[in-house]
Coordinates of C-alpha atoms in Angstrom, one line a residue:
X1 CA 1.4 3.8 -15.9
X2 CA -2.0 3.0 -14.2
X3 CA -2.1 -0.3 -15.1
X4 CA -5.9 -0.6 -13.6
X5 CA -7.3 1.7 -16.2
X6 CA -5.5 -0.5 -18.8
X7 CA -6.9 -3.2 -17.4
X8 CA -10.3 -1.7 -17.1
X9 CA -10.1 -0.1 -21.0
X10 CA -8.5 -4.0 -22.5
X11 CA -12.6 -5.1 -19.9
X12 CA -14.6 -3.0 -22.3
X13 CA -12.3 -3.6 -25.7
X14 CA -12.9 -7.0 -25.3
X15 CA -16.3 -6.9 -23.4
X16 CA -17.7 -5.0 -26.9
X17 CA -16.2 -8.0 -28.9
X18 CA -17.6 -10.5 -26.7
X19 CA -20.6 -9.4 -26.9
X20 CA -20.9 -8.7 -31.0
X21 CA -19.7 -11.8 -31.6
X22 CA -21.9 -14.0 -28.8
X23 CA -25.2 -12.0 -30.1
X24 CA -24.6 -11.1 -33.3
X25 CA -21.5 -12.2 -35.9
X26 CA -21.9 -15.6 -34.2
X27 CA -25.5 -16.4 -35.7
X28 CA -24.5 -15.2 -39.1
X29 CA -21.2 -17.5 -39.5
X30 CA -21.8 -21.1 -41.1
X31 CA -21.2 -24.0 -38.9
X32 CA -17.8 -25.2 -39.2
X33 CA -16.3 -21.6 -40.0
X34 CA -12.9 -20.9 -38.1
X35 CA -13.7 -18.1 -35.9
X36 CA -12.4 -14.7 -37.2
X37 CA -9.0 -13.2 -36.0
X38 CA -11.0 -10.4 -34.2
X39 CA -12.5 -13.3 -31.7
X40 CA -9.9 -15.4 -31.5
X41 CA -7.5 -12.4 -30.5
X42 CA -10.0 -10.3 -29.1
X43 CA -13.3 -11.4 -27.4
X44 CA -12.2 -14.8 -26.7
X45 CA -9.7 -12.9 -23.5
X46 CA -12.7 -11.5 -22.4
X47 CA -13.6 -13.8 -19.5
X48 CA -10.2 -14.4 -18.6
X49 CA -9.9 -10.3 -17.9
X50 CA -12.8 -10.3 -16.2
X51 CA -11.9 -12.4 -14.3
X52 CA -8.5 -11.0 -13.4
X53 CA -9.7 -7.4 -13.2
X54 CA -12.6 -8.7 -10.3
X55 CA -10.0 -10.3 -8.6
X56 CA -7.6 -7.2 -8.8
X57 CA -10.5 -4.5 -7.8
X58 CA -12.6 -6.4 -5.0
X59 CA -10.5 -9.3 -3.6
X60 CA -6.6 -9.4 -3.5
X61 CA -4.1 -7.1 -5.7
X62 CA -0.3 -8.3 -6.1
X63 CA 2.4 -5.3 -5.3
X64 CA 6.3 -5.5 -5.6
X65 CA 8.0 -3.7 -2.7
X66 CA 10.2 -0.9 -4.5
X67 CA 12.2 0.6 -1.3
X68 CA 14.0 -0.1 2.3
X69 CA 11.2 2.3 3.6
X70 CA 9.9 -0.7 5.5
X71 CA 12.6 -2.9 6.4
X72 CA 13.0 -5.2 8.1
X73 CA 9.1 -6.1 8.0
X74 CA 9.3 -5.6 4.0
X75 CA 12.5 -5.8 2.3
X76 CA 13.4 -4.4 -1.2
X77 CA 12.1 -7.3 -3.9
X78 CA 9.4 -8.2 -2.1
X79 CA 6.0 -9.3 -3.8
X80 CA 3.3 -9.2 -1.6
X81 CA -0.7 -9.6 -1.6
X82 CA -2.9 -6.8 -0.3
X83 CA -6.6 -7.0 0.5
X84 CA -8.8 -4.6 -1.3
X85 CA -11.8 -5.3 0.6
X86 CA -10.6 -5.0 4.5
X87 CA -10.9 -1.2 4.2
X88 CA -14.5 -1.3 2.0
X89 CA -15.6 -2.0 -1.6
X90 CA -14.2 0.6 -3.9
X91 CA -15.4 1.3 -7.6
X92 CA -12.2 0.8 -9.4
X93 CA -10.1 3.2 -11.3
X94 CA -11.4 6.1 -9.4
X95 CA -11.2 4.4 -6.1
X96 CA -14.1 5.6 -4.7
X97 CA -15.5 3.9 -1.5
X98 CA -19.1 2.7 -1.8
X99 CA -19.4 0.0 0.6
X100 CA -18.0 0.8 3.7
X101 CA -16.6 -2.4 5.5
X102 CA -13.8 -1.8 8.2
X103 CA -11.7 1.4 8.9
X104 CA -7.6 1.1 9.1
X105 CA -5.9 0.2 12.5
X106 CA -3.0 1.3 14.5
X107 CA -0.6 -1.3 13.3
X108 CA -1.8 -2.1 10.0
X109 CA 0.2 -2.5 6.7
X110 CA -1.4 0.0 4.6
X111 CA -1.1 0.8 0.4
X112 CA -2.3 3.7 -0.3
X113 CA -2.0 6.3 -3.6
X114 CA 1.0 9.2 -2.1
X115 CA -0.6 12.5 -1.9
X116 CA 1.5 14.3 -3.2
X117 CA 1.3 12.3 -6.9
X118 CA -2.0 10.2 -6.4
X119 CA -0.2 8.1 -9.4
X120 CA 2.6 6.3 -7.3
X121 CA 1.2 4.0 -4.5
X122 CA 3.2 3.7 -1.0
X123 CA 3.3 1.4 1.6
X124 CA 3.4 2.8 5.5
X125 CA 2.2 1.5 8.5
X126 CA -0.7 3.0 10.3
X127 CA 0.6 4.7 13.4
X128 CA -2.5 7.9 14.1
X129 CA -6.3 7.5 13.2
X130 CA -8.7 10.3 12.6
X131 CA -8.1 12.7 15.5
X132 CA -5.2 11.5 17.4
X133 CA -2.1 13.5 18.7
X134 CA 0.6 11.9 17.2
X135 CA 4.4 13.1 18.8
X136 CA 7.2 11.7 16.9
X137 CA 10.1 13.9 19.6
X138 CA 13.7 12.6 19.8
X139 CA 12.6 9.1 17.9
X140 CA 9.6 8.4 21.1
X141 CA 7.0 7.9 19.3
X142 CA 3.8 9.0 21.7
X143 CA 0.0 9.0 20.7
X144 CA -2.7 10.9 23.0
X145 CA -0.2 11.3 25.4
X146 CA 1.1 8.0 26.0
X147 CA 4.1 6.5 24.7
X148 CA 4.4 3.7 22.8
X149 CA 5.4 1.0 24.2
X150 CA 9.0 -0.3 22.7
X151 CA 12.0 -2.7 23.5
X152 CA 15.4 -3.4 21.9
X153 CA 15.8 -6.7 20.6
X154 CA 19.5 -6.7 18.9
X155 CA 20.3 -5.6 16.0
X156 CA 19.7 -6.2 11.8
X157 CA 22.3 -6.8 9.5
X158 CA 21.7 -5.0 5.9
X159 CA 22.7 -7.5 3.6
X160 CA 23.1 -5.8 0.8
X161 CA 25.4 -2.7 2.6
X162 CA 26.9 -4.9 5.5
X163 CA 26.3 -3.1 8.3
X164 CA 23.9 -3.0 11.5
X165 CA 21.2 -1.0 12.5
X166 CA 19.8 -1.0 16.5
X167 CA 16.5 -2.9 16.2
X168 CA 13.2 -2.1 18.0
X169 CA 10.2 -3.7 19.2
X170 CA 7.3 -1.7 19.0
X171 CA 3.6 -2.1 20.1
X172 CA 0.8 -0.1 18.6
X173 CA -2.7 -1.5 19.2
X174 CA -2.3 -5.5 19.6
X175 CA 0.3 -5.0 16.9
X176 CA 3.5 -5.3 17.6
X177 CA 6.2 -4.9 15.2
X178 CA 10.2 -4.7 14.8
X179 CA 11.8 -1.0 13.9
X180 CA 14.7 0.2 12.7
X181 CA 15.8 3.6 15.0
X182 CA 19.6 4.8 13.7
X183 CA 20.7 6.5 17.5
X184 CA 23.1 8.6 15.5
X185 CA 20.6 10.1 13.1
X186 CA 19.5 13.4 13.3
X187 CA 15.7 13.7 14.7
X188 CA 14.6 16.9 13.3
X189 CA 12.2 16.5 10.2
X190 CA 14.2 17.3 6.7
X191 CA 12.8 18.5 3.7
X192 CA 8.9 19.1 4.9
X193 CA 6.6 19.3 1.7
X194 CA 3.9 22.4 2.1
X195 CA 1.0 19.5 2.3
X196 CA -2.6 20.0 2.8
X197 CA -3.6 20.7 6.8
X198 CA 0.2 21.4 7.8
X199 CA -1.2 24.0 9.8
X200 CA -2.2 20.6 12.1
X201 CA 1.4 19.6 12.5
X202 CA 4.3 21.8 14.8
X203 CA 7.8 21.1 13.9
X204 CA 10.4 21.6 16.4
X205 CA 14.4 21.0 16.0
X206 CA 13.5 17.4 17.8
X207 CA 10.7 16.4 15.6
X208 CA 7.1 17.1 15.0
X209 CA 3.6 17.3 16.8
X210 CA 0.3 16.3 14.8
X211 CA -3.3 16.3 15.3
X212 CA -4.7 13.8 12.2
X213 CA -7.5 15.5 10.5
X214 CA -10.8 13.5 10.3
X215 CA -10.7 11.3 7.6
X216 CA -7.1 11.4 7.2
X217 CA -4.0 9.0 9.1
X218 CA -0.9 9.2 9.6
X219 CA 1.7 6.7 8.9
X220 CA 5.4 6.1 9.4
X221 CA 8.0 3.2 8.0
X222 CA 9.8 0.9 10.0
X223 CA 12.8 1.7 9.1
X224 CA 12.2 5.2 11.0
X225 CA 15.6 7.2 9.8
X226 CA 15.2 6.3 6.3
X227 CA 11.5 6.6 5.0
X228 CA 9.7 9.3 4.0
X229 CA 6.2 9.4 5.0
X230 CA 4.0 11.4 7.4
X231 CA 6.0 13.9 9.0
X232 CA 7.4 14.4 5.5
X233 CA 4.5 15.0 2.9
X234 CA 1.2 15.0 5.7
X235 CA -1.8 12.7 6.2
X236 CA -3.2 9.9 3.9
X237 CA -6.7 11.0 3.5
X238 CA -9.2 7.9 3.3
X239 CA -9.8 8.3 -0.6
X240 CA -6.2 7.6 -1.7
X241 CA -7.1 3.7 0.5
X242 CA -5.8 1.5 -1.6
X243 CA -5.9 -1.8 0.7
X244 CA -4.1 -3.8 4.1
X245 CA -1.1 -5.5 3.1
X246 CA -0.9 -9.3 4.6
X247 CA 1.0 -11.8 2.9
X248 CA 4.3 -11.9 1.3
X249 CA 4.0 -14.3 -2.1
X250 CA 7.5 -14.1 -3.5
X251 CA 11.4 -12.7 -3.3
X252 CA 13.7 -13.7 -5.5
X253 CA 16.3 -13.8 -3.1
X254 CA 14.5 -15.4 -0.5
X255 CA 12.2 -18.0 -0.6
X256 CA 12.3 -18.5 3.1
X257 CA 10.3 -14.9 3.5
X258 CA 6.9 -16.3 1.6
X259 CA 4.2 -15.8 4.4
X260 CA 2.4 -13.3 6.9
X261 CA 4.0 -10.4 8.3
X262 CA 2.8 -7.8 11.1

């Protein structure tokens, strides 16, 4: 369900009533009447969802991490905050940009609306900008030719199938960031959706080659052999922005993981 466009329709329901009543029915009632059922349920939520649907649009908008796509910087259960102004002001509902602010970063936490089904929103990290050479070959990571720079740094304990996976430190920018890399994992590319400008990406039996598209970026997940994102389903073009995830507000089953991430 897009819950914004709920949001936005329950803003003008109870905008209309608001606005009848504070201009209109108001002046006609005598003093002392109780106030009708259609204010009292009805235009008397109106500031209150105005309030949250600013909020939600401009400033900050609460997501729930749904999948491992990300571990072990995001884990499954997750409730995070993500700014919606970072990347530019965007009209809501139709998420068009009209204030331009700052453009995404290697590095950066990114939520954006999946290409493929603008209706579902993902989380990825930025990895290639407009115009990069991204090469994800035998799980090297390179970008314009130069390889990432990455480290081991032990291993990660799944908690919830009790095993280990080889842990990674990787730098992208001034970002740096742990990875999950499985060594036993096959590199080659399965299941490659026919996505807009795949005619900018070579696949080979080791992985794939890609030159982003202006206006477009490519992302990956951190847990490298078990997300599907760029080299899957293409780029994220700049209109499906969503916002820069930054702040973990909640798990369940954690309370020690409430704070910033990279």
């Amino acid at each position: 369900m897009n819950f914004a466009l709920i949001l936005f329709l329950l803003l003008i329901a109870s905008g209309v009533l608001w606005s009848v009543d504070r201009f209109h029915a108001r002046k006609l009632r005598p003093a002392g009447t109780p106030d009708p059922w259609w204010v009292e349920y009805g235009a008397s939520f109106f500031p209150v969802i105005l309030i949250v649907f600013g909020l939600r649009s401009f400033v900050v908008e609460p997501f729930k991490i749904p999948s491992g796509s990300m571990i072990p910087t995001l884990l499954v259960g997750d409730f995070i905050l993500v700014n919606k102004w970072t990347y530019g002001i965007r009209l809501p509902v139709i998420n068009r940009k009209i204030i331009a602010v700052n453009d995404p970063q290697r590095g950066d936490v990114m939520v954006f609306r999946y290409p493929a089904d603008p209706s579902m929103d993902y989380i990825k990290r930025v990895v290639g900008l407009p115009g990069d050479r991204v090469e994800y070959i035998d799980k090297r990571l390179t970008i314009n030719g130069e390889a990432v720079a990455i480290r081991e740094d032990g291993s990660y304990l799944h908690p919830d199938r009790l095993y280990y996976s080889p842990k990674y430190v990787e730098k992208l920018g001034e970002v740096e960031h742990s990875v999950l890399i499985e060594r036993d994992a096959p590199a080659y590319v399965p299941q490659v959706l026919n996505f807009p400008g795949r005619e900018h990406c070579t696949y080979v039996h080791a992985g794939v080659r890609c030159t982003v598209p202006a206006g477009h970026y490519f992302v990956l997940g951190d847990n490298r052999d078990a997300s599907s994102d760029s080299r899957v389903w293409g780029f994220v073009p700049d209109q499906n922005i969503v916002g820069r995830a930054f702040f973990i507000w909640f798990n369940f089953g954690d309370m020690k993981r409430i704070g910033g991430f990279d």
